[in-house]
Short mmCIF file of N, CA, C and O in Angstrom, two decimals:
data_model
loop_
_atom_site.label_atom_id
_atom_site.label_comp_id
_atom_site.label_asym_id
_atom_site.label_seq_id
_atom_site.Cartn_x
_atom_site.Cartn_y
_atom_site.Cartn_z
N UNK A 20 -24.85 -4.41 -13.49
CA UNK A 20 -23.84 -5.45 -13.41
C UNK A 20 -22.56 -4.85 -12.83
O UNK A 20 -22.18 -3.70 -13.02
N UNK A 21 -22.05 -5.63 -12.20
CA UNK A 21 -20.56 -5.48 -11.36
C UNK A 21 -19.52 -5.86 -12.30
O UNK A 21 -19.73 -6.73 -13.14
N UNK A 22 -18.21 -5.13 -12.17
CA UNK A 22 -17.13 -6.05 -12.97
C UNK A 22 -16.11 -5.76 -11.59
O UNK A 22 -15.96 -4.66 -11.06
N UNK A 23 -15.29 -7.41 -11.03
CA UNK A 23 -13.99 -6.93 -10.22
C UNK A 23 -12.72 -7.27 -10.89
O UNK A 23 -12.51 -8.41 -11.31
N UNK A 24 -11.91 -6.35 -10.98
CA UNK A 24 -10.60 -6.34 -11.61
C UNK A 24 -9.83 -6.28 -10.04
O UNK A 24 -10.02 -5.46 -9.15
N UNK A 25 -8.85 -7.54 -10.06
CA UNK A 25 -7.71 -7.75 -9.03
C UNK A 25 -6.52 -8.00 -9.59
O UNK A 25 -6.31 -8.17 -10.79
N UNK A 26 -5.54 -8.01 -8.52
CA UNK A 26 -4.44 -7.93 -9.02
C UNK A 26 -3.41 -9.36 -8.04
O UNK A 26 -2.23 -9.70 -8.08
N UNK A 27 -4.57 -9.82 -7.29
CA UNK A 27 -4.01 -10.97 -5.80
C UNK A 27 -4.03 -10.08 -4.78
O UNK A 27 -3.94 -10.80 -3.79
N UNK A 28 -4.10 -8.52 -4.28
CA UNK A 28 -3.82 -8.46 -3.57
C UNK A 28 -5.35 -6.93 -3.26
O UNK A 28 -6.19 -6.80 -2.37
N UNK A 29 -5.12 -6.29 -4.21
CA UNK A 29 -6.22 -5.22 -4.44
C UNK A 29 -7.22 -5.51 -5.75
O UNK A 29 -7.11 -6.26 -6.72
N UNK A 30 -8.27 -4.57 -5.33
CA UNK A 30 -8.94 -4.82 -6.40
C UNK A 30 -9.68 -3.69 -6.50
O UNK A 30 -9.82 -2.94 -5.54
N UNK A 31 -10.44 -3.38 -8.15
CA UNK A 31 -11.60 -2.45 -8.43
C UNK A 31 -12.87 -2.83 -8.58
O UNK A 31 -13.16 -3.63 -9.47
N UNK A 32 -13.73 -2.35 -7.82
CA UNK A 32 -14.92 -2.92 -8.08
C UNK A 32 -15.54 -1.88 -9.03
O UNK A 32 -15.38 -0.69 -8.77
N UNK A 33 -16.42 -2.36 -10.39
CA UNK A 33 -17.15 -1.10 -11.03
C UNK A 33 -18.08 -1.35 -10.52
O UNK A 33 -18.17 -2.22 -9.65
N UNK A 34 -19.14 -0.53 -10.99
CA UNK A 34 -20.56 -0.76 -11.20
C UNK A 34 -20.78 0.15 -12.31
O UNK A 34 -20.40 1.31 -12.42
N UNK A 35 -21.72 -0.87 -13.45
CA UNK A 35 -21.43 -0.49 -14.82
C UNK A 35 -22.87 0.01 -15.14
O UNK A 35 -23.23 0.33 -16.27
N UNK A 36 -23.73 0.05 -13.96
CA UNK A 36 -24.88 0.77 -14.01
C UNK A 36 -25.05 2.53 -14.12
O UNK A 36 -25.73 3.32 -14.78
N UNK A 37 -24.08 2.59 -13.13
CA UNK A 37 -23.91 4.03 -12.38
C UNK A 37 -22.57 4.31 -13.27
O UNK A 37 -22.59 5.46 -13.71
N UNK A 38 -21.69 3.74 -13.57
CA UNK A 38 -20.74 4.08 -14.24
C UNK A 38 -19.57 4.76 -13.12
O UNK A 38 -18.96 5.78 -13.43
N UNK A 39 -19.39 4.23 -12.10
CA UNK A 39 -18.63 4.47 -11.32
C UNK A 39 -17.42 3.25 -10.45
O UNK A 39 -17.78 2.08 -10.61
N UNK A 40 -16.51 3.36 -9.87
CA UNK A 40 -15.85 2.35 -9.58
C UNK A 40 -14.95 3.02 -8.21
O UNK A 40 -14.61 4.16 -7.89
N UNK A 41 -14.78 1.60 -7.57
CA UNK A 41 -13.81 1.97 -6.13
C UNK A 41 -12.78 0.86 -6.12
O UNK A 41 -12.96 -0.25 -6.60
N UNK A 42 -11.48 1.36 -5.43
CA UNK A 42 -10.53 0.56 -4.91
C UNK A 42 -11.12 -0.39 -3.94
O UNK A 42 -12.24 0.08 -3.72
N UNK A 43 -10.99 -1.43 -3.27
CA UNK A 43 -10.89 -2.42 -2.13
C UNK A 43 -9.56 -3.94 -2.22
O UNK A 43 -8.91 -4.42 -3.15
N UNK A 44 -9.66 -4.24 -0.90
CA UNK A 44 -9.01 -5.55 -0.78
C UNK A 44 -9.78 -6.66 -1.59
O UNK A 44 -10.93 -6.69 -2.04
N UNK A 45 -8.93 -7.42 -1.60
CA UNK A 45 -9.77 -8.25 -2.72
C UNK A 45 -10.38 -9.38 -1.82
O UNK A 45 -11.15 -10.15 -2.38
N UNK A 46 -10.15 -9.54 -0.62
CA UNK A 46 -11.09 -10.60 0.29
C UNK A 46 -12.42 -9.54 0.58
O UNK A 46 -13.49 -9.89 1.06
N UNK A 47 -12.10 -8.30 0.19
CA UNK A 47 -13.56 -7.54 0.71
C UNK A 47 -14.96 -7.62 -0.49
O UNK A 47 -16.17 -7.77 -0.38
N UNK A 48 -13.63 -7.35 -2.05
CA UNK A 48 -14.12 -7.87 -3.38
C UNK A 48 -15.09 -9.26 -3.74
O UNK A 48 -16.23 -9.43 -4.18
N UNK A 49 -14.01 -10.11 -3.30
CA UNK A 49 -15.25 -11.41 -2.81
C UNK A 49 -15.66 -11.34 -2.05
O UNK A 49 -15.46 -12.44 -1.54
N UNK A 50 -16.34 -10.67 -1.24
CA UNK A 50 -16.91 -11.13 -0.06
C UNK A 50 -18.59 -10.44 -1.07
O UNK A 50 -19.71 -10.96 -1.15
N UNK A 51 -17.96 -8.85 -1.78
CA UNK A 51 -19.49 -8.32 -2.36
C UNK A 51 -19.68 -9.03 -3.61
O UNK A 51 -20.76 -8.88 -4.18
N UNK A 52 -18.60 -9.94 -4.25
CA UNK A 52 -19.14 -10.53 -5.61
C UNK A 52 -19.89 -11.94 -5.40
O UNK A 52 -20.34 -12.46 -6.42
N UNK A 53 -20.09 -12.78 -3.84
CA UNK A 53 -21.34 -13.50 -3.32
C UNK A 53 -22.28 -13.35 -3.58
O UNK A 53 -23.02 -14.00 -4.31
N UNK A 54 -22.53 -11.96 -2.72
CA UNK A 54 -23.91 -11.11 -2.83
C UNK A 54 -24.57 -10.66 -4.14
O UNK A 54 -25.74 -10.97 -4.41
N UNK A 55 -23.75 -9.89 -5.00
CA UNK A 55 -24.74 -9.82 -6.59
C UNK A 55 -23.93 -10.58 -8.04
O UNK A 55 -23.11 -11.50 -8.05
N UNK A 56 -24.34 -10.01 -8.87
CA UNK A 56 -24.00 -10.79 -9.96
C UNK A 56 -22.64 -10.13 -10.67
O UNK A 56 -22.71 -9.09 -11.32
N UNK A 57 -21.46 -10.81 -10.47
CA UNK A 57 -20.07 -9.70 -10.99
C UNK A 57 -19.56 -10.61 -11.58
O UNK A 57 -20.04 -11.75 -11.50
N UNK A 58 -18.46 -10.35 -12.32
CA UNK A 58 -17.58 -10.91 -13.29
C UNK A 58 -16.25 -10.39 -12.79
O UNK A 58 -15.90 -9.21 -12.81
N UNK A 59 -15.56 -11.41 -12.34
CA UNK A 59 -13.91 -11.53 -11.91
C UNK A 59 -12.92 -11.61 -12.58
O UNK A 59 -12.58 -12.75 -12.87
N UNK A 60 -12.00 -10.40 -13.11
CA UNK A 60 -11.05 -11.19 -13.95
C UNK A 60 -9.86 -10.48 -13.43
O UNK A 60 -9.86 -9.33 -12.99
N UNK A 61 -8.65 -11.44 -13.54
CA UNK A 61 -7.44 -11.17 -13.06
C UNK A 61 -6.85 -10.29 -14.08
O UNK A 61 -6.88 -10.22 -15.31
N UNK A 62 -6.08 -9.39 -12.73
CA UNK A 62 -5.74 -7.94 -14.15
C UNK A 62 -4.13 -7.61 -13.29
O UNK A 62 -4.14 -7.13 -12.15
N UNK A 63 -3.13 -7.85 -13.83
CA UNK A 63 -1.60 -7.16 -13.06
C UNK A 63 -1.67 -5.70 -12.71
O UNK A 63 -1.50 -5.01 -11.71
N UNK A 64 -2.02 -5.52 -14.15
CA UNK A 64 -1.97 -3.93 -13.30
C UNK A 64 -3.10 -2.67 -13.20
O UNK A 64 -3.37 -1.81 -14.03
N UNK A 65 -3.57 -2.90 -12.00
CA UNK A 65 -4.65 -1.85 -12.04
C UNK A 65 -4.62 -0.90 -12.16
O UNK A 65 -5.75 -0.43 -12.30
N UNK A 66 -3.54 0.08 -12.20
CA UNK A 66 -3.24 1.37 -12.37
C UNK A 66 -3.77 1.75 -14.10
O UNK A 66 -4.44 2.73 -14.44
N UNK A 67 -3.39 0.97 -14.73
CA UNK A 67 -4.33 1.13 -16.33
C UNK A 67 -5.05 0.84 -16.53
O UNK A 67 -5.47 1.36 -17.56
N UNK A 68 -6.09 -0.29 -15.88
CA UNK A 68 -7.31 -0.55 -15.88
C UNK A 68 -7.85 1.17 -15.15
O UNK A 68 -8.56 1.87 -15.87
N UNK A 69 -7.46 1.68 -13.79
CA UNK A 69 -8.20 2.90 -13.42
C UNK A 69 -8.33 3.61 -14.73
O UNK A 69 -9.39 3.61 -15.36
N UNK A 70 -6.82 4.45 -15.28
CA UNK A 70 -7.07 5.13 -16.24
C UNK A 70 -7.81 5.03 -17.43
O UNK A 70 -8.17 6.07 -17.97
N UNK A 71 -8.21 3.45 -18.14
CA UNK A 71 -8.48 3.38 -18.45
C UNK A 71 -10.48 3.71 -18.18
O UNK A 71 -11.13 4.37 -19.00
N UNK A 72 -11.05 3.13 -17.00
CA UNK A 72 -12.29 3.50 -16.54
C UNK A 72 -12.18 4.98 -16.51
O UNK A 72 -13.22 5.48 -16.95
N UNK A 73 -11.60 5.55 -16.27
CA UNK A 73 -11.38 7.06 -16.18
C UNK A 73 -11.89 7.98 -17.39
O UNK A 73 -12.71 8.89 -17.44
N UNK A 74 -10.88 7.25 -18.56
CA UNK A 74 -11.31 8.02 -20.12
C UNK A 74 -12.45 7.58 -20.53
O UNK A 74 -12.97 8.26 -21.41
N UNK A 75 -13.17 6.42 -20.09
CA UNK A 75 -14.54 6.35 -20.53
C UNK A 75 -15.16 7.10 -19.67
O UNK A 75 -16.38 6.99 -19.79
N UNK A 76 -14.82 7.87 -18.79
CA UNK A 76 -15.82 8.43 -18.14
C UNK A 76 -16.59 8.02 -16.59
O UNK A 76 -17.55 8.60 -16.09
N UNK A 77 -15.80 6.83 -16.04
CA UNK A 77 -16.18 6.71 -14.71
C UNK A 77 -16.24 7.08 -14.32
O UNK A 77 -16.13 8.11 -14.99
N UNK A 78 -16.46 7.52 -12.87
CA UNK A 78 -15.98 8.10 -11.65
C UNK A 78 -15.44 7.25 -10.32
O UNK A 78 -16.05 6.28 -9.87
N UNK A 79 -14.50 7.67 -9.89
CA UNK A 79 -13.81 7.30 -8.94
C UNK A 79 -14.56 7.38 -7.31
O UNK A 79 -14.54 8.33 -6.53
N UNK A 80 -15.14 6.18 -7.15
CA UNK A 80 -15.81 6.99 -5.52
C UNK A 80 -15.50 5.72 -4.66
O UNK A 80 -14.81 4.74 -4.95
N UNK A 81 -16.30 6.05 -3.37
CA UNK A 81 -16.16 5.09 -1.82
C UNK A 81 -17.68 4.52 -1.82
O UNK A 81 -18.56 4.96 -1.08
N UNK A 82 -17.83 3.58 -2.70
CA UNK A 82 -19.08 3.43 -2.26
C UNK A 82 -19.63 1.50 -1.99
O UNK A 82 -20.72 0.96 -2.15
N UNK A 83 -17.86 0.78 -1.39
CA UNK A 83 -17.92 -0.29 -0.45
C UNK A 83 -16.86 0.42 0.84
O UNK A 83 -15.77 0.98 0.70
N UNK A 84 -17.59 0.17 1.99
CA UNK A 84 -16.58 0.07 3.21
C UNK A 84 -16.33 -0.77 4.28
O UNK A 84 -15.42 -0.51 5.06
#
């Protein structure tokens, strides 16, 4: 499962399979939450949502371009 956290302008996409997550635009965000099954929720500030994925143990990667 996908989770996208935006902010209106950026966004994080996880993937809560792999336990990993990436920055993108958020028209790029919807464009991959069409394609599989994600959950959208509006978040102000992503900078504590990262840290927060961080202390559980995510990882930070590029893996929409």
């Amino acid at each position: 499962m996908y989770r996208i956290y935006h902010d209106g302008v950026a966004a994080i996409v996880v993937d809560e399979t792999n336990h990993c997550f990436c920055y993108t635009s958020l028209s790029k965000a919807q464009q991959v939450a069409k394609g599989i099954e994600a959950a959208i929720s509006c978040r102000p500030a992503l900078n504590q949502r990262e840290e927060f994925l961080l202390e559980l143990g995510y990882k930070k990667e590029s893996f929409i371009s």
